[in-house]
Amino acid sequence: MSVSPTAEAAPRVAAGPEAILRRLEWTVLKRLDGALHGDYRTLFRGAGLDLADLREYQYNDDVRHIDWNVTARLQVPHVREFHEDRELAAWFLVDTSASVDFGSRGTSKRQLAAEFVAVLARVLTRRGNRVGLLRYGTRVDTVIPPRGGRRHVLHLLASLLQVPAAAAQKETDLGEMLQHASRALRRRSLVLLLSDFISVPGWGPHLARLAQRHEVIAIRLYDPLEMKLPDIGGVLMQDAETGEQVWVDTHDAGFRRRFAAAAQRREQALRATLADAGVDTLELSTGDDLVSAILRFADLRKRRSQLAAGGGLPVHLHGARAARATSDELALA
């Protein structure tokens, strides 16, 4: 159930796909390229790798790539070099149900999702990968097979921007979308699931099954007003999924506390479900800077990857590496 002040619905985006993508290329993508030095492997681990060469370790090399057997034999640290052996197929599963039309800061969750898809799709296609789209409103209404190129990214963006605001008809069922994706995605792929996760319960096991076959990243869309209400007097609130309306007095401090407590319980339940499914999650607010959010996520995935790579170290170093990585991750949180 999504309850939002009816007056806070964000305006629809007037700019076309070409203008939006050009703006994102000049702002978001250029900043990402500079911050990540063009290396997006911390975001995407899905491409296959082949061993290309062995060479002596140099300052700033990734210690995860040290070949300890060769190092022990030659008494000089050596690292493995890899190259990608195949292209990456990525799918965007995008929730465009009624609740994502909400936004209190001039940007709706729908617009935020469209811009995120455009940025990440462009990042992937510039590296020779293919991207596809599966879109869900009140049902799965669009499936665009993976292809490459800037023109295809414009096609995906146009598809998301042309979706009319969904009429309040029924509650979202993410389980239906995830089951459809499990049937449609036959090859192992990178799957980016964009949703506010306002849905009828029971979708967790379907997400876990999808994550068993594919690398799944959940991008959770939210607006700050969904977490905490300001003291602004009487407000007409509406359930974005069913259309049910109720008048509330936000001057009532007790009501604001109950609202915040209910939001916190939903947060805890959502995070537990995503953790049980074994997927990484990016929290993306309508008030966030897109570049900062992606860089924050890249840092988290790098730290988790370092922790998972402990198997590449000699046995006597496993514990120390795991302890350092766990400490770093806790500090990040």
mmCIF file of C-alpha atoms in Angstrom, residues 80-233:
data_model
loop_
_atom_site.group_PDB
_atom_site.id
_atom_site.type_symbol
_atom_site.label_atom_id
_atom_site.label_comp_id
_atom_site.label_asym_id
_atom_site.label_seq_id
_atom_site.Cartn_x
_atom_site.Cartn_y
_atom_site.Cartn_z
ATOM 1 C CA ARG A 80 47.006 -12.488 -13.457
ATOM 2 C CA GLU A 81 45.663 -10.350 -16.308
ATOM 3 C CA PHE A 82 42.263 -11.101 -17.814
ATOM 4 C CA HIS A 83 40.196 -10.101 -20.809
ATOM 5 C CA GLU A 84 36.464 -10.397 -21.289
ATOM 6 C CA ASP A 85 35.646 -13.452 -23.370
ATOM 7 C CA ARG A 86 32.072 -12.584 -24.250
ATOM 8 C CA GLU A 87 29.614 -9.696 -24.235
ATOM 9 C CA LEU A 88 27.272 -9.119 -21.341
ATOM 10 C CA ALA A 89 23.504 -9.294 -21.784
ATOM 11 C CA ALA A 90 21.678 -7.031 -19.341
ATOM 12 C CA TRP A 91 17.961 -6.741 -18.660
ATOM 13 C CA PHE A 92 16.148 -3.855 -16.983
ATOM 14 C CA LEU A 93 12.998 -5.024 -15.178
ATOM 15 C CA VAL A 94 11.101 -1.786 -14.553
ATOM 16 C CA ASP A 95 8.046 -1.340 -12.348
ATOM 17 C CA THR A 96 5.863 1.401 -13.872
ATOM 18 C CA SER A 97 2.828 0.839 -11.640
ATOM 19 C CA ALA A 98 0.792 3.728 -10.214
ATOM 20 C CA SER A 99 2.915 4.226 -7.096
ATOM 21 C CA VAL A 100 6.047 5.212 -9.060
ATOM 22 C CA ASP A 101 4.325 8.371 -10.345
ATOM 23 C CA PHE A 102 4.820 9.957 -6.930
ATOM 24 C CA GLY A 103 7.577 12.481 -6.232
ATOM 25 C CA SER A 104 7.795 15.385 -3.806
ATOM 26 C CA ARG A 105 10.909 17.176 -5.095
ATOM 27 C CA GLY A 106 10.124 17.883 -8.740
ATOM 28 C CA THR A 107 11.199 14.391 -9.809
ATOM 29 C CA SER A 108 8.941 11.348 -9.744
ATOM 30 C CA LYS A 109 10.151 7.832 -9.078
ATOM 31 C CA ARG A 110 9.185 7.059 -12.683
ATOM 32 C CA GLN A 111 11.418 9.813 -14.059
ATOM 33 C CA LEU A 112 14.232 8.698 -11.758
ATOM 34 C CA ALA A 113 13.914 5.131 -13.060
ATOM 35 C CA ALA A 114 13.950 6.288 -16.687
ATOM 36 C CA GLU A 115 17.131 8.342 -16.174
ATOM 37 C CA PHE A 116 18.861 5.524 -14.304
ATOM 38 C CA VAL A 117 18.035 3.079 -17.123
ATOM 39 C CA ALA A 118 19.338 5.545 -19.726
ATOM 40 C CA VAL A 119 22.646 6.053 -17.884
ATOM 41 C CA LEU A 120 23.357 2.397 -17.148
ATOM 42 C CA ALA A 121 22.191 1.255 -20.593
ATOM 43 C CA ARG A 122 24.571 3.745 -22.204
ATOM 44 C CA VAL A 123 27.419 2.613 -19.942
ATOM 45 C CA LEU A 124 26.829 -0.991 -20.987
ATOM 46 C CA THR A 125 26.312 -0.430 -24.722
ATOM 47 C CA ARG A 126 29.447 1.733 -24.991
ATOM 48 C CA ARG A 127 31.390 -1.356 -23.904
ATOM 49 C CA GLY A 128 29.816 -3.514 -26.629
ATOM 50 C CA ASN A 129 27.147 -5.114 -24.424
ATOM 51 C CA ARG A 130 23.447 -5.578 -25.131
ATOM 52 C CA VAL A 131 20.522 -4.339 -23.034
ATOM 53 C CA GLY A 132 16.846 -5.267 -22.948
ATOM 54 C CA LEU A 133 13.718 -4.087 -21.138
ATOM 55 C CA LEU A 134 10.812 -5.811 -19.418
ATOM 56 C CA ARG A 135 8.184 -3.325 -18.251
ATOM 57 C CA TYR A 136 5.403 -3.918 -15.730
ATOM 58 C CA GLY A 137 2.363 -1.689 -15.095
ATOM 59 C CA THR A 138 -0.595 -3.694 -13.889
ATOM 60 C CA ARG A 139 0.896 -6.582 -15.886
ATOM 61 C CA VAL A 140 3.953 -7.239 -18.056
ATOM 62 C CA ASP A 141 3.036 -5.061 -21.043
ATOM 63 C CA THR A 142 6.347 -4.635 -22.900
ATOM 64 C CA VAL A 143 9.361 -6.855 -23.591
ATOM 65 C CA ILE A 144 12.193 -5.403 -25.707
ATOM 66 C CA PRO A 145 14.937 -7.967 -26.522
ATOM 67 C CA PRO A 146 18.580 -7.045 -25.788
ATOM 68 C CA ARG A 147 20.438 -5.115 -28.458
ATOM 69 C CA GLY A 148 23.357 -2.696 -28.542
ATOM 70 C CA GLY A 149 23.966 0.853 -29.664
ATOM 71 C CA ARG A 150 22.858 4.345 -28.746
ATOM 72 C CA ARG A 151 19.747 4.152 -30.928
ATOM 73 C CA HIS A 152 18.554 1.145 -28.950
ATOM 74 C CA VAL A 153 19.102 3.031 -25.667
ATOM 75 C CA LEU A 154 16.860 5.798 -27.055
ATOM 76 C CA HIS A 155 14.255 3.136 -27.857
ATOM 77 C CA LEU A 156 14.286 1.911 -24.244
ATOM 78 C CA LEU A 157 14.088 5.452 -22.880
ATOM 79 C CA ALA A 158 11.212 6.354 -25.185
ATOM 80 C CA SER A 159 9.348 3.229 -24.092
ATOM 81 C CA LEU A 160 9.623 4.265 -20.447
ATOM 82 C CA LEU A 161 8.720 7.920 -21.053
ATOM 83 C CA GLN A 162 5.684 7.133 -23.203
ATOM 84 C CA VAL A 163 3.978 5.048 -20.517
ATOM 85 C CA PRO A 164 0.928 6.991 -19.312
ATOM 86 C CA ALA A 165 0.432 7.426 -15.587
ATOM 87 C CA ALA A 166 -1.136 4.156 -14.485
ATOM 88 C CA ALA A 167 -4.745 4.385 -13.344
ATOM 89 C CA ALA A 168 -5.391 3.213 -9.801
ATOM 90 C CA GLN A 169 -6.839 -0.253 -10.438
ATOM 91 C CA LYS A 170 -5.205 -2.906 -8.326
ATOM 92 C CA GLU A 171 -2.234 -3.495 -6.094
ATOM 93 C CA THR A 172 1.079 -4.277 -7.755
ATOM 94 C CA ASP A 173 2.185 -7.908 -7.819
ATOM 95 C CA LEU A 174 5.954 -8.032 -8.324
ATOM 96 C CA GLY A 175 5.839 -11.817 -8.130
ATOM 97 C CA GLU A 176 4.027 -11.855 -11.479
ATOM 98 C CA MET A 177 6.770 -9.761 -13.116
ATOM 99 C CA LEU A 178 9.560 -11.878 -11.615
ATOM 100 C CA GLN A 179 7.952 -15.134 -12.736
ATOM 101 C CA HIS A 180 7.584 -13.733 -16.261
ATOM 102 C CA ALA A 181 11.249 -12.708 -16.227
ATOM 103 C CA SER A 182 12.338 -16.176 -15.106
ATOM 104 C CA ARG A 183 10.566 -17.675 -18.108
ATOM 105 C CA ALA A 184 11.718 -15.033 -20.610
ATOM 106 C CA LEU A 185 15.419 -14.781 -19.667
ATOM 107 C CA ARG A 186 16.963 -18.002 -20.958
ATOM 108 C CA ARG A 187 20.650 -16.989 -20.998
ATOM 109 C CA ARG A 188 22.489 -15.991 -17.845
ATOM 110 C CA SER A 189 22.267 -12.199 -17.689
ATOM 111 C CA LEU A 190 22.776 -9.160 -15.539
ATOM 112 C CA VAL A 191 19.319 -8.195 -14.232
ATOM 113 C CA LEU A 192 18.606 -4.713 -12.846
ATOM 114 C CA LEU A 193 15.253 -4.640 -11.061
ATOM 115 C CA LEU A 194 13.891 -1.093 -10.614
ATOM 116 C CA SER A 195 10.906 -0.744 -8.301
ATOM 117 C CA ASP A 196 9.625 0.961 -5.173
ATOM 118 C CA PHE A 197 8.736 -2.569 -4.008
ATOM 119 C CA ILE A 198 5.246 -1.480 -2.996
ATOM 120 C CA SER A 199 3.571 -4.766 -3.799
ATOM 121 C CA VAL A 200 1.399 -7.523 -2.469
ATOM 122 C CA PRO A 201 3.619 -9.877 -0.419
ATOM 123 C CA GLY A 202 5.086 -13.155 -1.599
ATOM 124 C CA TRP A 203 7.511 -11.922 -4.285
ATOM 125 C CA GLY A 204 10.661 -12.761 -2.298
ATOM 126 C CA PRO A 205 10.949 -16.447 -3.296
ATOM 127 C CA HIS A 206 10.489 -15.520 -6.969
ATOM 128 C CA LEU A 207 13.347 -13.011 -6.700
ATOM 129 C CA ALA A 208 15.537 -15.618 -4.996
ATOM 130 C CA ARG A 209 14.900 -18.097 -7.829
ATOM 131 C CA LEU A 210 15.741 -15.445 -10.430
ATOM 132 C CA ALA A 211 18.975 -14.649 -8.551
ATOM 133 C CA GLN A 212 20.015 -18.312 -8.606
ATOM 134 C CA ARG A 213 20.362 -18.166 -12.397
ATOM 135 C CA HIS A 214 21.249 -14.508 -13.009
ATOM 136 C CA GLU A 215 23.242 -11.722 -11.356
ATOM 137 C CA VAL A 216 20.463 -9.560 -9.932
ATOM 138 C CA ILE A 217 20.797 -6.000 -8.633
ATOM 139 C CA ALA A 218 17.774 -4.380 -6.970
ATOM 140 C CA ILE A 219 17.382 -0.622 -7.413
ATOM 141 C CA ARG A 220 14.901 0.500 -4.780
ATOM 142 C CA LEU A 221 13.142 3.775 -5.695
ATOM 143 C CA TYR A 222 11.687 5.918 -2.924
ATOM 144 C CA ASP A 223 10.696 9.450 -1.965
ATOM 145 C CA PRO A 224 11.588 11.010 1.418
ATOM 146 C CA LEU A 225 7.915 11.799 2.136
ATOM 147 C CA GLU A 226 7.204 8.066 2.118
ATOM 148 C CA MET A 227 9.433 7.725 5.200
ATOM 149 C CA LYS A 228 8.496 10.772 7.302
ATOM 150 C CA LEU A 229 5.681 13.294 7.108
ATOM 151 C CA PRO A 230 6.273 17.004 7.741
ATOM 152 C CA ASP A 231 3.981 19.062 9.972
ATOM 153 C CA ILE A 232 1.936 20.822 7.275
ATOM 154 C CA GLY A 233 -1.617 20.616 8.640
#
